[in-house]
CSV table of C-alpha atoms in Angstrom, one decimal:
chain,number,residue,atom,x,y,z
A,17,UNK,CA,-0.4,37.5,-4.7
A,18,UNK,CA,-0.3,38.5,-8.5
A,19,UNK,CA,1.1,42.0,-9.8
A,20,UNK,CA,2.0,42.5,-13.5
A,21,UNK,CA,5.1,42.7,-15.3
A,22,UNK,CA,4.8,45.3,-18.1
A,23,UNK,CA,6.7,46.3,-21.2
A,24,UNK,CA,5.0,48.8,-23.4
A,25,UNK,CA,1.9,47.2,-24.2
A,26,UNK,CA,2.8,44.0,-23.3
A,27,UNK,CA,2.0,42.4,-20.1
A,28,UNK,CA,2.6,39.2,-18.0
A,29,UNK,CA,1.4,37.7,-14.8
A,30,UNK,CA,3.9,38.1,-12.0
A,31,UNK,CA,3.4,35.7,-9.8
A,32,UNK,CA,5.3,34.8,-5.9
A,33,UNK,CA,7.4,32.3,-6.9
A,34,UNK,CA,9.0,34.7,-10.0
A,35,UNK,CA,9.8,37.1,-7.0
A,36,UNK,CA,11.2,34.6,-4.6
A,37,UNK,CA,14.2,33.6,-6.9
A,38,UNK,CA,15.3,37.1,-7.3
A,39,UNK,CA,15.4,37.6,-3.6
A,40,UNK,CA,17.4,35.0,-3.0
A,41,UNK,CA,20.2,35.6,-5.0
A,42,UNK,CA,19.9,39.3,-4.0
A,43,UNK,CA,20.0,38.2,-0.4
A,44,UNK,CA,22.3,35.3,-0.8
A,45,UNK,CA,25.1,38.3,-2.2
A,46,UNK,CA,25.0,40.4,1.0
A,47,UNK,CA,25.3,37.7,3.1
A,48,UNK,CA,28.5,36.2,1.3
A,49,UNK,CA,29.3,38.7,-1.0
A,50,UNK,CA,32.3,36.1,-2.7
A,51,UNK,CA,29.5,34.9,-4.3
A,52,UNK,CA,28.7,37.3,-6.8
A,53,UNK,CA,31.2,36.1,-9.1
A,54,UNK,CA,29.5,33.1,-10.0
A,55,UNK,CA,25.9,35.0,-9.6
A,56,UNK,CA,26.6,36.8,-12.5
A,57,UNK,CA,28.1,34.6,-14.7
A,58,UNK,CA,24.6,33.6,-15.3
A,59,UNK,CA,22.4,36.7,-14.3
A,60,UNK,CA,22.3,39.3,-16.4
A,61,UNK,CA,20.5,42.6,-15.4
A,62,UNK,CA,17.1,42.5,-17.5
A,63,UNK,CA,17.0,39.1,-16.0
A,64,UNK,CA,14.9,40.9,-12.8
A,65,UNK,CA,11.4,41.6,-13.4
A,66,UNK,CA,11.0,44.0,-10.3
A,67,UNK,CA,12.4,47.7,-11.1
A,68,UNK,CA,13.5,47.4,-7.4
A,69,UNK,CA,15.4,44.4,-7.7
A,70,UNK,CA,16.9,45.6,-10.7
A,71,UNK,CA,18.3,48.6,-9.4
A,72,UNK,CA,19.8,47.1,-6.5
A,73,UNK,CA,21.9,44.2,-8.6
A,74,UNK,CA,22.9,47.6,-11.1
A,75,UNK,CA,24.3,48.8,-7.9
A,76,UNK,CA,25.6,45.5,-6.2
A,77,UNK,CA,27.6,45.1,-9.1
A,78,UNK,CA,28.9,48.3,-9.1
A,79,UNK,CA,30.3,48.5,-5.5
A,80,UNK,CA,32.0,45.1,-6.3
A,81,UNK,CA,33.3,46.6,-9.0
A,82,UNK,CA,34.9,49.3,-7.3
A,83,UNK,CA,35.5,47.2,-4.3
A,84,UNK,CA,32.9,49.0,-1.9
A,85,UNK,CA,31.6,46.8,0.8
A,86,UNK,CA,28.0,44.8,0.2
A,87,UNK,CA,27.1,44.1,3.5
A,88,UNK,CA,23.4,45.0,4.1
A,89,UNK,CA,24.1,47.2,6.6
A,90,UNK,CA,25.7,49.2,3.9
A,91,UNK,CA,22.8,49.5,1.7
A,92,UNK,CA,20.5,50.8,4.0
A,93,UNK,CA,21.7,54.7,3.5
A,94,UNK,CA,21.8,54.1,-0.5
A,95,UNK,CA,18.0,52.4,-0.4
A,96,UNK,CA,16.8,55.6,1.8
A,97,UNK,CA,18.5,57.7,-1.2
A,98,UNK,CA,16.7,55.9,-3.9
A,99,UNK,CA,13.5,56.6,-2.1
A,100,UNK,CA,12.6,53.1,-1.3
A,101,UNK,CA,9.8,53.2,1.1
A,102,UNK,CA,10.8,50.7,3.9
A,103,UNK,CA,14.5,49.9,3.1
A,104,UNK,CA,14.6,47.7,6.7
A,105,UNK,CA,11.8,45.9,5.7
A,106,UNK,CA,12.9,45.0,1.9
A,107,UNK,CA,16.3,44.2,3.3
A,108,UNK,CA,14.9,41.9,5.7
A,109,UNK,CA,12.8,40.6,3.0
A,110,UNK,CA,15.5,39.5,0.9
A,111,UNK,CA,17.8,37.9,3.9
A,112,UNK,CA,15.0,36.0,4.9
A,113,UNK,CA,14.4,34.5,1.4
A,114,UNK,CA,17.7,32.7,1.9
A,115,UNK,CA,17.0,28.9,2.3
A,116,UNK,CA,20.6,28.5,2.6
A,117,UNK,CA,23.6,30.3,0.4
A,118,UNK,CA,25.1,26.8,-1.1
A,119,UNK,CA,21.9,27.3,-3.1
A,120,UNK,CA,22.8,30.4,-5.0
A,121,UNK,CA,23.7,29.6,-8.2
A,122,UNK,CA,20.4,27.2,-8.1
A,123,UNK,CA,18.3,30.4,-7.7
A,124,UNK,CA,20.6,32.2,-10.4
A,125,UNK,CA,19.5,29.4,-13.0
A,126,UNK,CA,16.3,30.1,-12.0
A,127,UNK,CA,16.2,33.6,-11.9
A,128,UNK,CA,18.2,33.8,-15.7
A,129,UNK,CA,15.4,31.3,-17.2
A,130,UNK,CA,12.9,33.4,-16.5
A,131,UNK,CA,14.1,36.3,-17.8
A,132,UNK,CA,14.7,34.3,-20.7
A,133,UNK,CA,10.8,33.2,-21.5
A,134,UNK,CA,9.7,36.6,-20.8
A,135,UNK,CA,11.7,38.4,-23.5
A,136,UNK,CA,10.5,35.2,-25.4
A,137,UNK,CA,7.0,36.4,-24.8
A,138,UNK,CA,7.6,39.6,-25.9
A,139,UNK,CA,9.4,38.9,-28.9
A,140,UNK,CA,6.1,36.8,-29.7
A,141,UNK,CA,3.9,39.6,-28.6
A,142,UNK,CA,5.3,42.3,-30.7
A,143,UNK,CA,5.9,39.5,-33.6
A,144,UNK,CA,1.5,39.1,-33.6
A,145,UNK,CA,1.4,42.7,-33.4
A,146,UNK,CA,3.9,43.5,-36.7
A,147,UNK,CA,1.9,40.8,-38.0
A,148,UNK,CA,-1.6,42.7,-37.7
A,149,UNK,CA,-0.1,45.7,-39.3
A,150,UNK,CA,1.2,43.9,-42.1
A,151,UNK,CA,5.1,44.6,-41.7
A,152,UNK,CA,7.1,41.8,-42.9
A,153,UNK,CA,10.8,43.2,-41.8
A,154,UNK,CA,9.7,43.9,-38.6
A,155,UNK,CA,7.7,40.3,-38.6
A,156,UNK,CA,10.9,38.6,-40.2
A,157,UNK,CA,13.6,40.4,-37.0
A,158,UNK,CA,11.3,40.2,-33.9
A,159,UNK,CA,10.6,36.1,-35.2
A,160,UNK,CA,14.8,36.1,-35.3
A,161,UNK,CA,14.5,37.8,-31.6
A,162,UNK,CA,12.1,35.3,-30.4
A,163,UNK,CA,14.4,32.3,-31.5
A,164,UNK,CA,17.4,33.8,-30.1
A,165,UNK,CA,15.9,34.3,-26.6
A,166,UNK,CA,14.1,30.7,-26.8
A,167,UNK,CA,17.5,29.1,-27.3
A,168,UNK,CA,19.9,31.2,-24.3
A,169,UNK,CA,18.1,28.5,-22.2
A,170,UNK,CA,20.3,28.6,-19.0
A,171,UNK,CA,20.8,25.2,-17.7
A,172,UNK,CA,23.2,23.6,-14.8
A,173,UNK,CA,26.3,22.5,-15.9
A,174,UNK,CA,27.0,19.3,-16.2
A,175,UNK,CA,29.1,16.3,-15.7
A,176,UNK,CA,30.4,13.5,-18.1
A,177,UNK,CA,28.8,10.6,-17.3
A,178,UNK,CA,32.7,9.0,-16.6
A,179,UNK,CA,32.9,11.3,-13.7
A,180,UNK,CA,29.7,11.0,-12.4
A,181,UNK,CA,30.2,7.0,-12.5
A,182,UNK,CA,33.1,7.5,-10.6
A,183,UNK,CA,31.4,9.0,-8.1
A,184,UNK,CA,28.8,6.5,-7.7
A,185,UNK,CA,31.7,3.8,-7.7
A,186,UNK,CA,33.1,6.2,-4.7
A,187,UNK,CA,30.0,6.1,-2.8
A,188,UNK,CA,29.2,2.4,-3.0
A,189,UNK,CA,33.2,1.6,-1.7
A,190,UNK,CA,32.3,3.8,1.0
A,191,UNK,CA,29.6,1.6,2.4
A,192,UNK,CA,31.2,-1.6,1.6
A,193,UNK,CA,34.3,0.2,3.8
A,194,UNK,CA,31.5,-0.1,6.7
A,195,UNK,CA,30.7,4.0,6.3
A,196,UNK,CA,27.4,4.9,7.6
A,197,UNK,CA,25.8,6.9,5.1
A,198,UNK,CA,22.2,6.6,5.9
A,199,UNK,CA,20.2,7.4,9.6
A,200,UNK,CA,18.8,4.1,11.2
A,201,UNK,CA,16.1,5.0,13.8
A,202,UNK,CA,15.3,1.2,15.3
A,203,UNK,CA,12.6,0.1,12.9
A,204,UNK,CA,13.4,-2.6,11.1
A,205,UNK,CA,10.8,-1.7,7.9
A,206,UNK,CA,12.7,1.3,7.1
A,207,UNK,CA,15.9,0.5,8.9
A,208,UNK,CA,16.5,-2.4,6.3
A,209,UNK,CA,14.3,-1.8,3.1
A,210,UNK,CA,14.2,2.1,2.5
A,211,UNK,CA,17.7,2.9,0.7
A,212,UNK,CA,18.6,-0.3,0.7
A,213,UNK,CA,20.6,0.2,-2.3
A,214,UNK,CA,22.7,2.6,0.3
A,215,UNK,CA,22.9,0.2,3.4
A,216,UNK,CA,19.0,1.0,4.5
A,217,UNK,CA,17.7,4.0,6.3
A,218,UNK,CA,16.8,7.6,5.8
A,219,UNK,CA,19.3,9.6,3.6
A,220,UNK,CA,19.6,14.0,4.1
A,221,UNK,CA,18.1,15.2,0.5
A,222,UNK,CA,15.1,13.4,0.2
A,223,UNK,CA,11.6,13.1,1.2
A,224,UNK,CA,9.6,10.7,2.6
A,225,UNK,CA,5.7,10.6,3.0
A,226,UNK,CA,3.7,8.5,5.1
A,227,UNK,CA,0.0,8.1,3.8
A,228,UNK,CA,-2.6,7.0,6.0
A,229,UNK,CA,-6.7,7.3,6.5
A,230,UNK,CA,-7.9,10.1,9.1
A,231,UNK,CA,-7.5,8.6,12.3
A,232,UNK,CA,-5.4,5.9,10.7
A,233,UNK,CA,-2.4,6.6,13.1
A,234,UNK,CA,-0.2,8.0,10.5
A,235,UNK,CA,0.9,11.3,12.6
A,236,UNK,CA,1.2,8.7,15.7
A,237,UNK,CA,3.6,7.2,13.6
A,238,UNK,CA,5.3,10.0,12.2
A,239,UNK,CA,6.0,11.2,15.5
A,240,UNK,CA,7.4,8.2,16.4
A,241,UNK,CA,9.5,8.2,13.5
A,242,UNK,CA,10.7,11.8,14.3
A,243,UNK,CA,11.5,11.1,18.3
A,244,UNK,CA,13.6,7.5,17.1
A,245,UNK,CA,15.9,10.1,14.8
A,246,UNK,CA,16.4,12.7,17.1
A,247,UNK,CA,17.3,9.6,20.4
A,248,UNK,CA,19.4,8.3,18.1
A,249,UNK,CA,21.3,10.9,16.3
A,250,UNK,CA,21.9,13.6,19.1
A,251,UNK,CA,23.2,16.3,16.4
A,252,UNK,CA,20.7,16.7,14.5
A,253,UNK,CA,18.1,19.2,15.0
A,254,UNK,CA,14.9,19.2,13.6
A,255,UNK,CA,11.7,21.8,13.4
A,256,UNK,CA,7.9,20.2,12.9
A,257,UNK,CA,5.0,22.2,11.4
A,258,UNK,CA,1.7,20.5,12.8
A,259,UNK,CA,-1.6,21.8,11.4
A,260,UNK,CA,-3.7,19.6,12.9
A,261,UNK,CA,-2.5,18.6,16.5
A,262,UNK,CA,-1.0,21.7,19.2
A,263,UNK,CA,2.6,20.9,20.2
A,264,UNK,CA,1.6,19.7,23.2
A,265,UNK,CA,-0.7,17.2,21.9
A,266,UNK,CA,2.7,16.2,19.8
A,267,UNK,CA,5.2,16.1,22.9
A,268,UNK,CA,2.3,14.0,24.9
A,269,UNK,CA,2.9,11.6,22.0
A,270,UNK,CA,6.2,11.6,22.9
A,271,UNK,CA,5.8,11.5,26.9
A,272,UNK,CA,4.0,8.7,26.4
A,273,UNK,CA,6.4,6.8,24.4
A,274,UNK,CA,9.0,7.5,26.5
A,275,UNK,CA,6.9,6.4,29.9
A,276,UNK,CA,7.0,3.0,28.4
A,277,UNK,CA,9.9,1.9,30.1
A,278,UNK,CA,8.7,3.4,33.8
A,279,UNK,CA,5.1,2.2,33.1
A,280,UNK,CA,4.9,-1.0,35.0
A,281,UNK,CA,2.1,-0.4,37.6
A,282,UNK,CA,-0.9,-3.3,36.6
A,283,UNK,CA,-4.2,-1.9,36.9
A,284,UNK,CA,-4.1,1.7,35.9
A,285,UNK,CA,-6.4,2.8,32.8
A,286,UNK,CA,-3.9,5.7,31.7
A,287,UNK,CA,0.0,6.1,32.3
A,288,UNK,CA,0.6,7.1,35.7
A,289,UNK,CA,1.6,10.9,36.6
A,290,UNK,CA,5.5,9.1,37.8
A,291,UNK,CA,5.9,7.9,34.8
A,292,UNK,CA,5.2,10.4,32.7
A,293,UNK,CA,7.6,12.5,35.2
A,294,UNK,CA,10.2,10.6,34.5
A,295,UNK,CA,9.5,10.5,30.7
A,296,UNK,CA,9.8,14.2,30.7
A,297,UNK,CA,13.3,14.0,32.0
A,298,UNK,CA,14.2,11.4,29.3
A,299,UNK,CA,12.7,14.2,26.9
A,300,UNK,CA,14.2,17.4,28.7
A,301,UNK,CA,18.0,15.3,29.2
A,302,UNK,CA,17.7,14.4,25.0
A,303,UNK,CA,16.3,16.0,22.5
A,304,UNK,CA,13.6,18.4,24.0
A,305,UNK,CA,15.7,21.3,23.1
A,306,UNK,CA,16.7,20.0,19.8
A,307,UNK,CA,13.3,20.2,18.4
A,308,UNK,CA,10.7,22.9,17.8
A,309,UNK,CA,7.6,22.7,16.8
A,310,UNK,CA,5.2,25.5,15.1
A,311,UNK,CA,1.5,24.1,15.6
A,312,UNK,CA,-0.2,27.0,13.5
A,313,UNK,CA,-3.1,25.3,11.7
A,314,UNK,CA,-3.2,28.4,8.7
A,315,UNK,CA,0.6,27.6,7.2
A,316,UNK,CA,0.2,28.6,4.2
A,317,UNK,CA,3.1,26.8,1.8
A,318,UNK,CA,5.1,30.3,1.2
A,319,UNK,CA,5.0,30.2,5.1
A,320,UNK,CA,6.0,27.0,5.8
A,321,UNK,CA,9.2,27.0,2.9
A,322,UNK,CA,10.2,30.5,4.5
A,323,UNK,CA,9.9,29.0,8.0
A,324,UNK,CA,12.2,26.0,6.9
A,325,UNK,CA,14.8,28.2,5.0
A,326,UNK,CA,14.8,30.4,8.4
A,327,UNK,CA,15.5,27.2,10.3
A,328,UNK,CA,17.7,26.0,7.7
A,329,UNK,CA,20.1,28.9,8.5
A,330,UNK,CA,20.2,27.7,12.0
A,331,UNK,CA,21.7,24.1,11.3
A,332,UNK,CA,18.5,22.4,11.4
A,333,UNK,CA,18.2,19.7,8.7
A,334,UNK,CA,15.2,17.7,9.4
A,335,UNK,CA,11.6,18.9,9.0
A,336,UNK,CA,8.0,17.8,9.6
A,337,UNK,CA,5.1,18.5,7.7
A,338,UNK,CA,1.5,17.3,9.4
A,339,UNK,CA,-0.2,17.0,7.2
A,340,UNK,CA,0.1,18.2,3.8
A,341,UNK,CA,-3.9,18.2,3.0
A,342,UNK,CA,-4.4,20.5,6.0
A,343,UNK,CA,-1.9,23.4,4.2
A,344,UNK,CA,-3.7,26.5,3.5
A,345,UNK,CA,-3.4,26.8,-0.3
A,346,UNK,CA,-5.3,29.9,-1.7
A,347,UNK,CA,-6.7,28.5,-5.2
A,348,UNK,CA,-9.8,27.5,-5.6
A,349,UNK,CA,-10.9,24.0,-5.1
A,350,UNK,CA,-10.5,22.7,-8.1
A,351,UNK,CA,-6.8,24.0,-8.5
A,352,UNK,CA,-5.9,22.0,-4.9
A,353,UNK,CA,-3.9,19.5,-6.9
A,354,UNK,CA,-1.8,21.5,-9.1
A,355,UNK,CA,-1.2,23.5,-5.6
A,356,UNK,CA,-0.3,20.5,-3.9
A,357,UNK,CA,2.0,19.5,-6.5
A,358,UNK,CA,3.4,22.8,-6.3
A,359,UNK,CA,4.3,22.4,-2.5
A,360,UNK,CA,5.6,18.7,-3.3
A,361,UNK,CA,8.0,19.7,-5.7
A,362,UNK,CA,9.3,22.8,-3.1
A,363,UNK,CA,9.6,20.5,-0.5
A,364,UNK,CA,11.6,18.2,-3.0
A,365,UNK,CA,14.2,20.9,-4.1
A,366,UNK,CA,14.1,22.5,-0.4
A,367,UNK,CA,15.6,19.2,0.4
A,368,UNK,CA,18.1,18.9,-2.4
A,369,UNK,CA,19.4,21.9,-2.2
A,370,UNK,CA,19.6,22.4,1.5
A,371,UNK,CA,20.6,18.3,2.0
A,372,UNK,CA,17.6,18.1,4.5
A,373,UNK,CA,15.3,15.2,5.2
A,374,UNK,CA,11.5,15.8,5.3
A,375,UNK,CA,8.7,13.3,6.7
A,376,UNK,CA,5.4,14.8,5.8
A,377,UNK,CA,2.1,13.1,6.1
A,378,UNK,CA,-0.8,12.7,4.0
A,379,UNK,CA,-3.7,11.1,3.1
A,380,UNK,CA,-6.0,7.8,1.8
A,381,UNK,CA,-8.9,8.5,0.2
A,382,UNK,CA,-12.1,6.8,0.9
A,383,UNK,CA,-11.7,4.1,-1.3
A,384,UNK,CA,-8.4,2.6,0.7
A,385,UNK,CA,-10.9,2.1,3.7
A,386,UNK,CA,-9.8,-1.5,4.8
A,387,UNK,CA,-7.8,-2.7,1.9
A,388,UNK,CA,-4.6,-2.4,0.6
A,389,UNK,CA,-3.3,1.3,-0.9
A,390,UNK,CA,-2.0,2.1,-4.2
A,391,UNK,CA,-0.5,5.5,-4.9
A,392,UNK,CA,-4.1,5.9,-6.8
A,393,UNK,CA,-5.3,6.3,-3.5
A,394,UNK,CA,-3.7,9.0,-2.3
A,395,UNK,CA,-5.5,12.2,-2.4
A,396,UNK,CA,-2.8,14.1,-4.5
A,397,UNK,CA,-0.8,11.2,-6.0
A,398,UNK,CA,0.3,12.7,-8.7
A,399,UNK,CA,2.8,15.6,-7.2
A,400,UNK,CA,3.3,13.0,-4.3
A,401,UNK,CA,4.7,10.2,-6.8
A,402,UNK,CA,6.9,12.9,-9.1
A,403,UNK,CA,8.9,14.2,-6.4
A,404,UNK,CA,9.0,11.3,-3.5
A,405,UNK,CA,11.8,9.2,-2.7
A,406,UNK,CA,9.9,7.2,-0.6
A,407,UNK,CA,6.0,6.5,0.5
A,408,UNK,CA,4.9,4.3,3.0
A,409,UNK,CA,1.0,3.5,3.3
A,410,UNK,CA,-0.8,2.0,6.7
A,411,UNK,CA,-3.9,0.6,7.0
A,412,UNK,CA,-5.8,-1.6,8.8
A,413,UNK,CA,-7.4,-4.6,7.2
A,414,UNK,CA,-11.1,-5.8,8.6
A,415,UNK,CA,-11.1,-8.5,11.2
A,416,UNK,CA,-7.8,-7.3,12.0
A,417,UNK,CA,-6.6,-6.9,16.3
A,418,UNK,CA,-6.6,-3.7,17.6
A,419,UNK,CA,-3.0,-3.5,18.0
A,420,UNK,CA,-1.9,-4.2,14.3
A,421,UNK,CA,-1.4,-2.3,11.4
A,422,UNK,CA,0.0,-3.4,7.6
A,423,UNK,CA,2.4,-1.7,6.0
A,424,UNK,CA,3.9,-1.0,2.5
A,425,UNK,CA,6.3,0.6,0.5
A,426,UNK,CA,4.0,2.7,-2.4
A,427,UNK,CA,7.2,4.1,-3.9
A,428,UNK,CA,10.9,3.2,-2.5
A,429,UNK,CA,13.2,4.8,-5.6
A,430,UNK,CA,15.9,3.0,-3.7
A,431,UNK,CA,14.5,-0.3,-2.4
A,432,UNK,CA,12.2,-3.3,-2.6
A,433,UNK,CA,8.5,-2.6,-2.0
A,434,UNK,CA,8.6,-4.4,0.9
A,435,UNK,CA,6.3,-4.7,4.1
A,436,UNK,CA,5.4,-5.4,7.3
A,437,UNK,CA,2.7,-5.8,10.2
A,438,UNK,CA,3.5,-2.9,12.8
A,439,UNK,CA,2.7,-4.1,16.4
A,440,UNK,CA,1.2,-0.7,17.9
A,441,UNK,CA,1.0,0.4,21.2
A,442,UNK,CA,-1.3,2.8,21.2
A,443,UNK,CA,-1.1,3.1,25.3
A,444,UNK,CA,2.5,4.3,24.2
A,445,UNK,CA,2.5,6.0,20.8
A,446,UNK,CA,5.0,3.6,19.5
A,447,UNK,CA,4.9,1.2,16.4
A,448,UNK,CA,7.2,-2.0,16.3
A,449,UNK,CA,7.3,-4.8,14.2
A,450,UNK,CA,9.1,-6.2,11.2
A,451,UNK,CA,8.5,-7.9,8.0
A,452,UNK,CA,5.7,-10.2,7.5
């Protein structure tokens, strides 16, 4: 949704993500209002571009000041006083914004540059316009103004590359101390060669795709890659956003994986009903209640980053996306890929900032159909390659069994491009194998 941003004559295009910023620093203060120190060190007040927004830091601020509490609770009487419409709702607005409040001063940065460009904008505007009317002096000062604003850049502070070296140094002597730093799930492909810079695994912070044709097993594989994590690792909790299969079309994926070790009667077509009994205890006594899955097929990508800052909040710090071509984006066609590079680059700093791991799925065009992927073939490779940390492409060569598929590394930031044949049951959901 687009609304404008007006000053006199001058006006801008106000999109979502200019609004989201502001209300999570705004919500990130009343939940842990020791952070407003550090929130205004870089904020300043024309920094918001809603007049609602606006008031409310003017008034944050003040309370601090006079050591008033911030709580939203509160607020509540003093938005009803200012004759803010639903002051519940806006509350609940902001709160929910919140991906997690270790991310404030991120969103501050944020919120500070853009305050920044637009009294850059105007400057320029009303530069052109003393320009029209022939005014040198006013020409000569609003050019000075434009300058000034375009160099408050605010940027994260940094680190001398002696301490940051250190720090690396630190981390490596930790793994060679025999520290576990990484998650192993069983496979050997990504067990060994992803982050095998870091002792091999997935790593919280980082995202990993898995790019496959339609029907190519990719969300089979994903879902096996998700149920290994949460066996293995029984604190972590993790939340899946499936637009394509329901959830229980993903937990019979995992029923059936599990069945493999109680499905031993020869002659039967499908699993037997026993077995998948039993399989649902396996599920029910491990990590059944440890995972949640939302299997609405019309996410849009504001829905899906608010759903994962929600579940962030809770302690969960994996996610699933399947798949990311299925996403409801609301541009036109032929904006899809700046869209999807938009998402890609959210889902990147959702998992920096948070220190989250995502597995999302996505797509091979037509012309990988029975050879070997490049990241040209994926459908959005561009936001894909800027902002993975990992890709790993299946496919199935002709002449090939039923029960294999090849795999490879597209992009490993942190490891060889190695890869493998995957033995797959399909009877069971599970992929094996190791490299070729």
């Amino acid at each position: 949704m687009r609304q404008a941003a007006q000053t006199g004559d001058f006006q801008t295009a106000l999109r979502d993500e200019d609004i989201q910023p502001e209300q999570v620093i705004l919500g990130v203060t009343m939940y842990d209002p020791g952070l407003l120190a550090s929130i205004r060190a870089i904020v300043k007040c024309d920094d918001f571009v809603r007049p609602d927004h606006q008031r409310l830091w003017v008034e944050l601020c003040r309370r601090a000041d006079i050591g008033e509490p911030l709580e939203a609770a509160d607020l509540a009487p003093w938005l009803k006083s200012t004759g803010h419409a639903s002051p519940v709702l806006f509350v609940s607005a902001l709160m929910d914004a919140v991906p997690a409040v270790t991310t404030a001063e991120y969103y501050a940065r944020k919120v500070a540059e853009a305050g920044r460009l637009r009294r850059t904008a105007y400057a320029l505007h009303e530069a052109t316009q003393a320009a029209l009317r022939r005014d040198p002096d006013a020409l000569d000062r609003l050019l000075r103004e434009a300058v000034s604003a375009s160099e408050g850049r605010v940027v994260a502070r940094g680190r001398t590359a002696t301490v940051a070296s250190r720090d690396y140094l630190a981390l490596r002597r930790r793994i060679a101390d025999g520290e576990k730093l990484t998650l192993k799930i069983g496979q050997p492909l990504l067990d060994d060669h992803l982050n095998a810079e870091f002792g091999g695994g997935f790593m919280f912070g980082q995202v990993v795709y898995f790019a496959g044709r339609a029907k190519g097993g990719k969300s089979t594989l994903i879902a096996d890659v998700l149920r290994r994590t949460l066996a293995r690792h029984p604190d972590l909790s993790a939340e899946m956003y499936s637009l394509e299969m329901t959830d229980w079309s993903v937990c019979g994926k995992f029923l059936r994986a599990e069945s493999a070790e109680f499905d031993n009667i020869p002659g039967f077509r499908t699993i037997p009903i026993s077995a998948l009994e039993r399989a649902l205890a396996v599920v029910e006594r491990t990590y059944g209640e440890r995972l949640e899955i939302v299997d609405n097929p019309g996410l849009s990508p504001d829905d899906v980053m608010s759903a994962a800052s929600r579940a962030t909040r809770r302690g969960v710090h994996v996610f699933v996306l399947d798949h990311l071509t299925l996403v409801s984006y609301a541009g036109r066609p032929e904006h899809l890929r700046h869209e999807v590079t938009a998402l890609c680059k959210r889902l990147h700093n959702h998992a920096k900032t948070t220190q989250s791991l995502w597995f999302v799925a996505c797509q091979l065009n037509r012309a990988a159909e029975g050879v070997e992927p490049t990241m040209a073939n994926l459908r959005e490779s561009g936001g894909i390659e800027e902002n993975a940390h990992a890709v790993l492409g299946i496919w199935r060569k002709q002449g090939m069994r039923g029960h294999e598929v090849d795999a490879l590394y597209l992009c490993n930031r942190f490891g060889p491009a190695e890869r493998a044949r995957l033995h797959v049951s399909w009877r069971h959901q599970t992929f094996g194998g190791g490299p070729v």
